[in-house]
Short mmCIF file of C-alpha atoms in Angstrom, two decimals:
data_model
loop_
_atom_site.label_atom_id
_atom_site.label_comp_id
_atom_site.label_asym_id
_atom_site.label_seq_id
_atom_site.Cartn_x
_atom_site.Cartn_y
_atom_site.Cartn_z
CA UNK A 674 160.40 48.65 3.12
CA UNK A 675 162.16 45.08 3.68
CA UNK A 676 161.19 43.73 7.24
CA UNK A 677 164.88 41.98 7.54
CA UNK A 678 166.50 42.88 10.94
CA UNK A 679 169.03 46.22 10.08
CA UNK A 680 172.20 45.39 10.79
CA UNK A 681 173.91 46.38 13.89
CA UNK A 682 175.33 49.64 14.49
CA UNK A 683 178.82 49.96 15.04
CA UNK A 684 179.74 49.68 18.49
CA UNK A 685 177.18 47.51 19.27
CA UNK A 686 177.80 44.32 21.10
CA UNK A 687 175.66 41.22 21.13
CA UNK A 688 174.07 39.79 24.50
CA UNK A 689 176.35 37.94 26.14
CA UNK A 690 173.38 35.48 27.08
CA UNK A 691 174.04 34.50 31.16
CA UNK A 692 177.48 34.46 32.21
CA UNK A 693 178.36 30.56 32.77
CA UNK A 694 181.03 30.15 35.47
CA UNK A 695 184.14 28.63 33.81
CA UNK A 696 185.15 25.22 35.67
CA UNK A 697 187.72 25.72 38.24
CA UNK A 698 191.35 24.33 37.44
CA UNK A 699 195.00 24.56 38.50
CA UNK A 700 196.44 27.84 37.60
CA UNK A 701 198.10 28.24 34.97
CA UNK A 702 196.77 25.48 32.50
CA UNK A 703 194.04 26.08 29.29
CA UNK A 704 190.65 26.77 30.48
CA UNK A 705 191.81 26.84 34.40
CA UNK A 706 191.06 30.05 36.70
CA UNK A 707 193.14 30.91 40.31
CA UNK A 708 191.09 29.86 43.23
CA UNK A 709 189.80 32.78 45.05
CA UNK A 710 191.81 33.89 47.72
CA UNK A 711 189.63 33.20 50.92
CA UNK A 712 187.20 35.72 52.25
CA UNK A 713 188.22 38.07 54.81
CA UNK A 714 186.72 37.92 58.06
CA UNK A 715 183.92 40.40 58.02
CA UNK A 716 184.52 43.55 60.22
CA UNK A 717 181.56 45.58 62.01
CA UNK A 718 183.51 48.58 60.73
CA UNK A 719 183.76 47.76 57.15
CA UNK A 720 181.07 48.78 54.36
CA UNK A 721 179.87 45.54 52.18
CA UNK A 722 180.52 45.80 48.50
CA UNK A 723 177.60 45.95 46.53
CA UNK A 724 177.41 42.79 45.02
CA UNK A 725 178.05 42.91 41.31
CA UNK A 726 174.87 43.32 38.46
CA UNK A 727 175.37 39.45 36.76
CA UNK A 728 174.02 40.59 33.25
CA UNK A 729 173.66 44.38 32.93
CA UNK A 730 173.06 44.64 29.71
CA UNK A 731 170.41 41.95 29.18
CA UNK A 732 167.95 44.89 31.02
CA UNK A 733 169.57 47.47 28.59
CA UNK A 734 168.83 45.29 25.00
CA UNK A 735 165.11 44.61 26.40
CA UNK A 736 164.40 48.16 26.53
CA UNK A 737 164.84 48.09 22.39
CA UNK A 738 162.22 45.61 21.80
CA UNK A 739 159.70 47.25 24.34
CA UNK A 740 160.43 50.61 22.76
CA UNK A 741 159.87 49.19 19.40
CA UNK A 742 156.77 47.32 20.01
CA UNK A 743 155.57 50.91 21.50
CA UNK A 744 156.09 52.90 18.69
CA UNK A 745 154.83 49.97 15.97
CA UNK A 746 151.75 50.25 18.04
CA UNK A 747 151.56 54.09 17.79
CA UNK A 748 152.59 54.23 14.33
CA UNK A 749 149.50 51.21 13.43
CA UNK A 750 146.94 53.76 15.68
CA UNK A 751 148.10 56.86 13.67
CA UNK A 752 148.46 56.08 10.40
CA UNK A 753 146.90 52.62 9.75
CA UNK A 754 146.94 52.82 5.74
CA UNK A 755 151.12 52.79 5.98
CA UNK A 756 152.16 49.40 5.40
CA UNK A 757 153.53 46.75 7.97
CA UNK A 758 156.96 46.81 6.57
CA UNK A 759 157.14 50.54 7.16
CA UNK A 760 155.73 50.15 10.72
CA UNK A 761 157.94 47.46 11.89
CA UNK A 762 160.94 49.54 10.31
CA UNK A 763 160.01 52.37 12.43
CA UNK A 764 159.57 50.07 15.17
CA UNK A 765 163.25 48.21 14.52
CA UNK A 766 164.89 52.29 13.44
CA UNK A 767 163.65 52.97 17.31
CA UNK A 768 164.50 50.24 18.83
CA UNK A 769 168.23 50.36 17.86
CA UNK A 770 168.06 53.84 18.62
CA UNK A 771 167.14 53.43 22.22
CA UNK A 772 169.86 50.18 22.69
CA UNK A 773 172.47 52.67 21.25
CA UNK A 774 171.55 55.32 23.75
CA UNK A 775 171.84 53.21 26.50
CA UNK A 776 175.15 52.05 25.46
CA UNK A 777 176.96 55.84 25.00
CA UNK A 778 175.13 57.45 28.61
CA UNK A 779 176.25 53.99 29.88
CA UNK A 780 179.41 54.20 32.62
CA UNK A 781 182.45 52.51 31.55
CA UNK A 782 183.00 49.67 33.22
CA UNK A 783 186.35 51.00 34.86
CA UNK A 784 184.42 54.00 36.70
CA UNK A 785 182.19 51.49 38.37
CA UNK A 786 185.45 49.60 39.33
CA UNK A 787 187.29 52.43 40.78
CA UNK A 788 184.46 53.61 42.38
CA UNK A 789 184.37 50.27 44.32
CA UNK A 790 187.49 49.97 44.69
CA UNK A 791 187.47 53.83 46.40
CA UNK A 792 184.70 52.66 48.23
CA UNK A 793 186.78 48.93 49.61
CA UNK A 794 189.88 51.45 50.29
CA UNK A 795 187.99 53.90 52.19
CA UNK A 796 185.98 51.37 54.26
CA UNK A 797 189.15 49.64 54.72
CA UNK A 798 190.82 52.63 56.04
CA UNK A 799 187.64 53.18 58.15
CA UNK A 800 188.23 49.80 59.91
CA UNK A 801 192.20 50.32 60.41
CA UNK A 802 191.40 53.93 61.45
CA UNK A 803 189.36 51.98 64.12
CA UNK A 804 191.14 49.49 64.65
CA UNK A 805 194.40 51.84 65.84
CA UNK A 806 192.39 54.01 67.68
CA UNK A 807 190.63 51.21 69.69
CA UNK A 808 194.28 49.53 70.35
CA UNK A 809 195.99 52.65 71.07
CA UNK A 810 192.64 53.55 73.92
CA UNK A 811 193.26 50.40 75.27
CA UNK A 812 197.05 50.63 75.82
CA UNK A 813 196.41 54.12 77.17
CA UNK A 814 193.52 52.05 79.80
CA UNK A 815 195.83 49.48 80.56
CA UNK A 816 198.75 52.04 81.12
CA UNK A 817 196.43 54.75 83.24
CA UNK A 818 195.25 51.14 85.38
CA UNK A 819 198.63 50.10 86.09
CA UNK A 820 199.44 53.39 87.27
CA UNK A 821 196.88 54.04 89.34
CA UNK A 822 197.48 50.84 90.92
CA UNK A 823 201.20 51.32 91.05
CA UNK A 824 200.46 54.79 93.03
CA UNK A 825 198.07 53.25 95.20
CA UNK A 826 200.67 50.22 96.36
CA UNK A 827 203.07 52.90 96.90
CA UNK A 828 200.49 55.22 98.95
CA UNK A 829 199.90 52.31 100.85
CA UNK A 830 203.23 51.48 101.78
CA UNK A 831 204.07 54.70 102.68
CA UNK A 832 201.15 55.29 105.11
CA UNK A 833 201.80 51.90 106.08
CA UNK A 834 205.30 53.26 107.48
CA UNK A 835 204.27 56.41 108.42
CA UNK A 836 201.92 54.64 111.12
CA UNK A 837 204.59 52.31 112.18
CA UNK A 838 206.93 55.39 112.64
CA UNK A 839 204.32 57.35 114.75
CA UNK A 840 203.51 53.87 116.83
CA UNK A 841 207.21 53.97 117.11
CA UNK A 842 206.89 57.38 118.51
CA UNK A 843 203.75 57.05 120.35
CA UNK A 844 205.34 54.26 122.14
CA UNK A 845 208.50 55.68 123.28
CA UNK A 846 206.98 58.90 124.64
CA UNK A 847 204.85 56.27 126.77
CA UNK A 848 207.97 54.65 127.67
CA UNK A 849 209.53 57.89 128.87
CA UNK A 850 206.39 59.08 130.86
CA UNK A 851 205.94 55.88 132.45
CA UNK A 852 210.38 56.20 133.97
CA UNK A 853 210.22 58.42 136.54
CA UNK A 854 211.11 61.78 135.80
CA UNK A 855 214.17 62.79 137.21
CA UNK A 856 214.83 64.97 140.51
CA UNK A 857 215.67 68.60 140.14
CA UNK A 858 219.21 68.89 142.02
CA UNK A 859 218.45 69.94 145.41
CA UNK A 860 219.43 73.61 145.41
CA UNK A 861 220.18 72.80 149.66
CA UNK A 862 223.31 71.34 148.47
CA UNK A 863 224.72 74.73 147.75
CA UNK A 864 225.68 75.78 151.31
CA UNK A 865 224.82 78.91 152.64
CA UNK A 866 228.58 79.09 153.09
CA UNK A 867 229.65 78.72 149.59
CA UNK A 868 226.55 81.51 148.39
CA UNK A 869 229.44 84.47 148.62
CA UNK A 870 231.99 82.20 146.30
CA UNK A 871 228.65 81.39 143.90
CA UNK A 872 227.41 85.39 143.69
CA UNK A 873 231.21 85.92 143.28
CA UNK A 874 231.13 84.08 140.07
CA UNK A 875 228.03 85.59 138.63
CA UNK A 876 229.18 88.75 139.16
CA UNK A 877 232.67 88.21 137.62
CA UNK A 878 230.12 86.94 134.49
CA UNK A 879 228.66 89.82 134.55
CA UNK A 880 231.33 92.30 134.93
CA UNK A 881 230.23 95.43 134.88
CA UNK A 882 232.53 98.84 134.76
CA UNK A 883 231.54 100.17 137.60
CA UNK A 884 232.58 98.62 141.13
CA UNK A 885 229.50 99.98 142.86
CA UNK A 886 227.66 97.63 140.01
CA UNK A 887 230.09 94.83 140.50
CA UNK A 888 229.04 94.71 144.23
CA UNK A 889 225.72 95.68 143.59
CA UNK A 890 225.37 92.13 141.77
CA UNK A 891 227.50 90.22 144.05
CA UNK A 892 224.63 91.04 146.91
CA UNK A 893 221.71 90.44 144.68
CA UNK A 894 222.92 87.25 143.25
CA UNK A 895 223.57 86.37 147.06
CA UNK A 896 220.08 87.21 148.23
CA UNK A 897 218.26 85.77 145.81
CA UNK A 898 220.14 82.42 145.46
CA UNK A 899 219.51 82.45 149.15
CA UNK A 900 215.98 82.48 148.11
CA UNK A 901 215.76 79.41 145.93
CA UNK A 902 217.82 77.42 148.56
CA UNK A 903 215.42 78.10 151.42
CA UNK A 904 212.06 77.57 148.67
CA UNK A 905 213.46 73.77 148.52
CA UNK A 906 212.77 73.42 151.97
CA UNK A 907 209.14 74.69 151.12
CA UNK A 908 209.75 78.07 153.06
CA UNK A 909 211.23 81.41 152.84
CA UNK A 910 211.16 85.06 154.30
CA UNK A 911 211.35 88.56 153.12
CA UNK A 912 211.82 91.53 155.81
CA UNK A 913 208.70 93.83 154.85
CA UNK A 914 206.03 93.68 152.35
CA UNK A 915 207.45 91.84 149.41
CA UNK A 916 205.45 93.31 146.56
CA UNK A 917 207.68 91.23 143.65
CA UNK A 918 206.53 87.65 145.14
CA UNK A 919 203.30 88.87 145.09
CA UNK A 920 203.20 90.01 141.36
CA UNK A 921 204.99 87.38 140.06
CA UNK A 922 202.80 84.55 141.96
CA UNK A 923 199.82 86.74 140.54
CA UNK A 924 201.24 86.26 136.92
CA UNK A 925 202.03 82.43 137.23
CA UNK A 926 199.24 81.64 139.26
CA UNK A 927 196.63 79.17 136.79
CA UNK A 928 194.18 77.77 138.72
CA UNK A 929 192.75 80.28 141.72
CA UNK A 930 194.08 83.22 143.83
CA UNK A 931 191.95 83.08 147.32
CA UNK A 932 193.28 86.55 149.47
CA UNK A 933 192.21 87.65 152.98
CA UNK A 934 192.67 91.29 153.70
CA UNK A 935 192.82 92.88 157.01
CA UNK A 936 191.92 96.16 157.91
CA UNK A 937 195.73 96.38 158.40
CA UNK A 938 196.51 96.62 154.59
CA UNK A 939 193.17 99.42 154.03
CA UNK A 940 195.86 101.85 152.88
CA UNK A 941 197.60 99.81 150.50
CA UNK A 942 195.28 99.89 147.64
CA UNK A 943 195.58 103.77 147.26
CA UNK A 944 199.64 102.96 146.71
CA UNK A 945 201.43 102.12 143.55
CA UNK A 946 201.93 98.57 143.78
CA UNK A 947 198.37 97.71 144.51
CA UNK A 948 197.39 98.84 141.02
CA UNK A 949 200.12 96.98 139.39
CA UNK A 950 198.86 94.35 142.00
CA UNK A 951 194.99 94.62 140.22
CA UNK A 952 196.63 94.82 136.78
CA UNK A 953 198.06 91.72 137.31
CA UNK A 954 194.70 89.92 138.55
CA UNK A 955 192.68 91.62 136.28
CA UNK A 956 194.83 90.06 133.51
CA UNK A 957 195.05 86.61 134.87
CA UNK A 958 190.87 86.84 134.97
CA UNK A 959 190.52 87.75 131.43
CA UNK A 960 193.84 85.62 129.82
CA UNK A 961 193.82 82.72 131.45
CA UNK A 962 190.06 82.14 133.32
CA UNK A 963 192.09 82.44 136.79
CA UNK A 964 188.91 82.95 139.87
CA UNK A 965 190.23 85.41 142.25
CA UNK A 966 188.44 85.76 145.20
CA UNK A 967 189.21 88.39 148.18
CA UNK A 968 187.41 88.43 151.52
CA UNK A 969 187.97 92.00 153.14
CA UNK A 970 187.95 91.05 157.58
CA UNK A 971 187.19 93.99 159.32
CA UNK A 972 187.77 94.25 163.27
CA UNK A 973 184.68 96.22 163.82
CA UNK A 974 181.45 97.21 162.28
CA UNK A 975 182.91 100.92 162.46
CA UNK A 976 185.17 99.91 159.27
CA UNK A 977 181.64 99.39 157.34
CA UNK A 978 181.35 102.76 155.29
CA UNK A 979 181.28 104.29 151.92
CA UNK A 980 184.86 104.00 151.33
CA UNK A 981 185.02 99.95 151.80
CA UNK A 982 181.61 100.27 149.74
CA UNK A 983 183.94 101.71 146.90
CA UNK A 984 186.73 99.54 147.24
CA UNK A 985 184.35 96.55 146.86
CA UNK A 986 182.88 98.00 143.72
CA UNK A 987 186.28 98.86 142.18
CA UNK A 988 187.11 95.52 142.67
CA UNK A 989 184.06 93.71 141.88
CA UNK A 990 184.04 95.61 138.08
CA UNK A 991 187.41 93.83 137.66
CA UNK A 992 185.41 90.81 138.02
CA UNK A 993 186.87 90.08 141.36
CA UNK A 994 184.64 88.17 143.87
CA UNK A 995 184.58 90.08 146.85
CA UNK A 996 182.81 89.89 150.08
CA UNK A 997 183.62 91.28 153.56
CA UNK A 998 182.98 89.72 156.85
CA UNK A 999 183.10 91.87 160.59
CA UNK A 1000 185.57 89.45 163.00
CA UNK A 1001 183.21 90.47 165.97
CA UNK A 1002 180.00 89.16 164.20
CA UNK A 1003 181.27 85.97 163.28
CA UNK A 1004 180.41 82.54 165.18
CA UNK A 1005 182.98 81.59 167.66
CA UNK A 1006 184.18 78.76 166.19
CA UNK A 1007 185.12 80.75 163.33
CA UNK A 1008 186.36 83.81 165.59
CA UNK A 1009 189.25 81.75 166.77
CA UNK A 1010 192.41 81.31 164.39
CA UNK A 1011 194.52 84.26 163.11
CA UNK A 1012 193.52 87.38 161.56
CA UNK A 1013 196.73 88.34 159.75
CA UNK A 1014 196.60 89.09 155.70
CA UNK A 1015 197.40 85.92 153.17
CA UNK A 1016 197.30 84.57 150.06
CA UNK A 1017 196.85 80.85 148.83
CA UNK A 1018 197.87 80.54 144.92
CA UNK A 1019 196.41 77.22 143.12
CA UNK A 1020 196.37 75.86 146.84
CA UNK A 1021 199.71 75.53 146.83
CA UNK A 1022 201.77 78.57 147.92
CA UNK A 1023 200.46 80.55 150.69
CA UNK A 1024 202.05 84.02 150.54
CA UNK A 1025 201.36 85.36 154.04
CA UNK A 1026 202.12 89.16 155.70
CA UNK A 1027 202.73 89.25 159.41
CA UNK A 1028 202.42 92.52 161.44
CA UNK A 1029 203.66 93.79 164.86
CA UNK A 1030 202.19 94.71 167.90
CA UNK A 1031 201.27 98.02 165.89
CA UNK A 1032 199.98 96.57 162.94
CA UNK A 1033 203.09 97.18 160.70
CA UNK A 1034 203.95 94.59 158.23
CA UNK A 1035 207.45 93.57 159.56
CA UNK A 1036 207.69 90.42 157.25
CA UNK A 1037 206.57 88.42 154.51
CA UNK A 1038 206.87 84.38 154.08
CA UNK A 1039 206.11 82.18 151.11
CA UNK A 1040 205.04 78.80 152.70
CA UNK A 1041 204.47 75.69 150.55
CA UNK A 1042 204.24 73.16 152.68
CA UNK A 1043 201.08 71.15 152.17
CA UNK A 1044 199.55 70.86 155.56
CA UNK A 1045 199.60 74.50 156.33
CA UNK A 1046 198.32 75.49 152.89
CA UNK A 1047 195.28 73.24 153.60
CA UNK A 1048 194.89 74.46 156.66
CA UNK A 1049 194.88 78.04 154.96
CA UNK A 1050 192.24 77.13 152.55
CA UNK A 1051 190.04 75.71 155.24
CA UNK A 1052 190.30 78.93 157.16
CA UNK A 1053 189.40 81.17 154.07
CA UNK A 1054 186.59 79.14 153.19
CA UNK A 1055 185.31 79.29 156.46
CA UNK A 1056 185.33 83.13 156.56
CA UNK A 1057 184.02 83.31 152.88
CA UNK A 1058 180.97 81.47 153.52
CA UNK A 1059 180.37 83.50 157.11
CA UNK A 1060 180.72 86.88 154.61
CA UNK A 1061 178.57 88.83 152.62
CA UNK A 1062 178.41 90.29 149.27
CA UNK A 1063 178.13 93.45 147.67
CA UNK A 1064 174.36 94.06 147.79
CA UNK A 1065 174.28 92.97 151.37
CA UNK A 1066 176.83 95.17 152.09
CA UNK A 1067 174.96 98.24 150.51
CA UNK A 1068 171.96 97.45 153.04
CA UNK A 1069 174.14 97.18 155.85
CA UNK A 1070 176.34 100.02 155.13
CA UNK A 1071 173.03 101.96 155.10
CA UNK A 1072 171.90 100.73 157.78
CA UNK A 1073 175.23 101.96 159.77
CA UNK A 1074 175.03 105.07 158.67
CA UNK A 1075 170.91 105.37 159.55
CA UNK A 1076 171.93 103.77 162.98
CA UNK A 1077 169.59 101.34 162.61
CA UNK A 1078 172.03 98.72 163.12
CA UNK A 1079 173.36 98.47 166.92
CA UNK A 1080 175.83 95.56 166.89
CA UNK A 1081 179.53 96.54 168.35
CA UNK A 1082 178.45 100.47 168.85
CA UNK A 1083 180.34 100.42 171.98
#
């Protein structure tokens, strides 16, 4: 077996020894290469290429001499009588072998450049990718900023002028409260005797069909315009027991209701209008927080029995204060002064019943002048704190009817 080199399979290519960089020229001329075009900025987003093998295949042809060298040294252990030249032919046979395998599993080399190339587009597309979705968050953050602060300026503006308008408004209410308010027209300018001519024309407003109606109107329009033009000379007078005045005072009333009742007025609260009359208090207690106080003045211990005893109780579950006082037992300082029934409404209308010489109520008189209703509330309070309440008046009324108490038996 000849120990010459065998010659190189077909397909085979010789090392290319190291790669020696060609010197750089002016494009275009013999021997000359383009300058690179200058490196791209690098991007955090972007995937480095994996720089380039320099000499691949110097690694691939030293594989053939190791292999051969290997199997020259197995073939000289196993079969040492064979001569050299066979042994290194082997050796050489497997040797090219093994370079020539390496060259056909090899890739070609334009796999390994698409395959970067796929790899440069796809990180590239990675970076713009990121690149157009950073811009495009921060042109959405800009445009959400400027319109939050654009809503805010305009917020502020507007609550800016919305407290100038209510100062605006604020102040000119002041401005009116602090003018005098004007006078109510003095309803005394309407002479008593123009009040036929004035219920004339109501009733011609009214007009009703029937001419019993017509004059009907004519009178009440006359009596009660009569009314308001004596109330604006704080006074006014109703023949009998006006039970209307007293409801309706009952119903407007908003501060207190302070009543005296005589033994005059005992039968009243079996009638009609004294339960209309309790209705009424009863609801100005519970609506509107109104006290109501009554003081029941009694002309002799004789009055104290079960049926006063009752009345007190009705009254008192109505949550009425009550108490009762006997004229004859009082001091005499308090004795003197007049006994006759009234009414003081938020201490400023006294509504006041006078009787006869036989105790009949002959008139009733709505007084609002201010020194006579203070002189009314002095005169109630005087009698209300000389009284006594409900318990008391359960021992005493006992006590009466026991005849254990001797005071005005005669």
């Amino acid at each position: 077996m000849s120990t010459a080199p065998s010659p190189e399979s077909e397909g085979t290519r010789p090392d290319p020894g190291p790669a020696v960089p060609a010197p750089a020229g002016p494009p275009g001329e013999p021997g000359g290469t383009a300058s690179p075009p200058p490196a791209a900025a690098p991007d955090v987003t972007s995937v480095p290429d994996e720089p380039p093998d320099p000499d691949p295949w110097t690694r691939r042809l030293s594989a053939g001499p190791v292999l051969g060298l290997l199997v020259w040294g197995v073939a000289a252990l196993l079969a040492p009588d064979a001569g050299a030249a066979r042994q290194l032919a082997a050796a050489a046979l497997c040797a090219g072998g093994a370079v020539a395998l390496q060259y056909l599993l090899a890739p070609p080399r334009g796999a390994r450049e698409r395959k970067r190339r796929a790899e440069r587009a796809l990180a590239e597309t990675a970076a713009t990718v990121h690149h157009t979705v950073r811009d495009g968050l921060q042109r959405y953050d800009d445009d959400l900023r400027t319109g939050l602060a654009r809503h805010a300026e305009d917020l502020r503006t507007g609550l800016a002028r919305h407290s100038e308008d209510m100062k605006h408004l604020v102040e000119s209410r002041f401005a009116q409260l602090d003018r005098p308010p004007q006078p109510y027209p003095p309803l005394d300018r309407v002479r008593m005797d123009g009040l036929p001519e004035l219920a004339q024309r109501f009733a011609d407003v009214l007009a009703p069909g029937s001419p019993l109606l017509y004059s009907f109107i004519r009178l009440e329009m006359q009596r009660v315009i009569g009314h308001m033009s004596a109330l604006t000379r704080l006074s006014v007078e109703s023949h009998g027991e006006n039970h209307d005045w007293m409801l309706t005072l009952t119903h407007v009333a908003e501060q207190s209701i302070c009543a005296i009742s005589t033994s005059v007025d005992r039968e009243f609260w079996n009638s009609e209008p004294a339960g209309r009359y309790l209705d009424a208090q009863k609801q100005a207690i519970e609506e509107h927080g109104v006290p109501v106080r009554r003081l029941f003045l009694l002309e002799s211990a004789r009055e104290l029995d079960d049926r006063l005893l009752r009345l007190c109780d009705e009254q008192e579950a109505l949550r009425i204060e009550v108490r009762v006082a006997v004229l004859p037992e009082l001091p005499p300082h308090i004795q003197r002064g007049h006994a006759n029934d009234f009414i003081v409404y938020d201490e400023e209308v006294s509504f006041e019943i006078e009787q006869d010489l036989r105790d009949v109520n002959v008139r009733t008189r709505l007084i609002a002048h201010p020194d006579h209703v203070q002189d009314q509330m002095k005169r109630f309070w005087k009698l209300w704190e000389a009284g006594m309440g409900i318990r008391e008046l359960e021992v005493r009324v006992d006590d009466e009817e026991d005849g254990t108490w001797m005071v005005d038996r005669t």
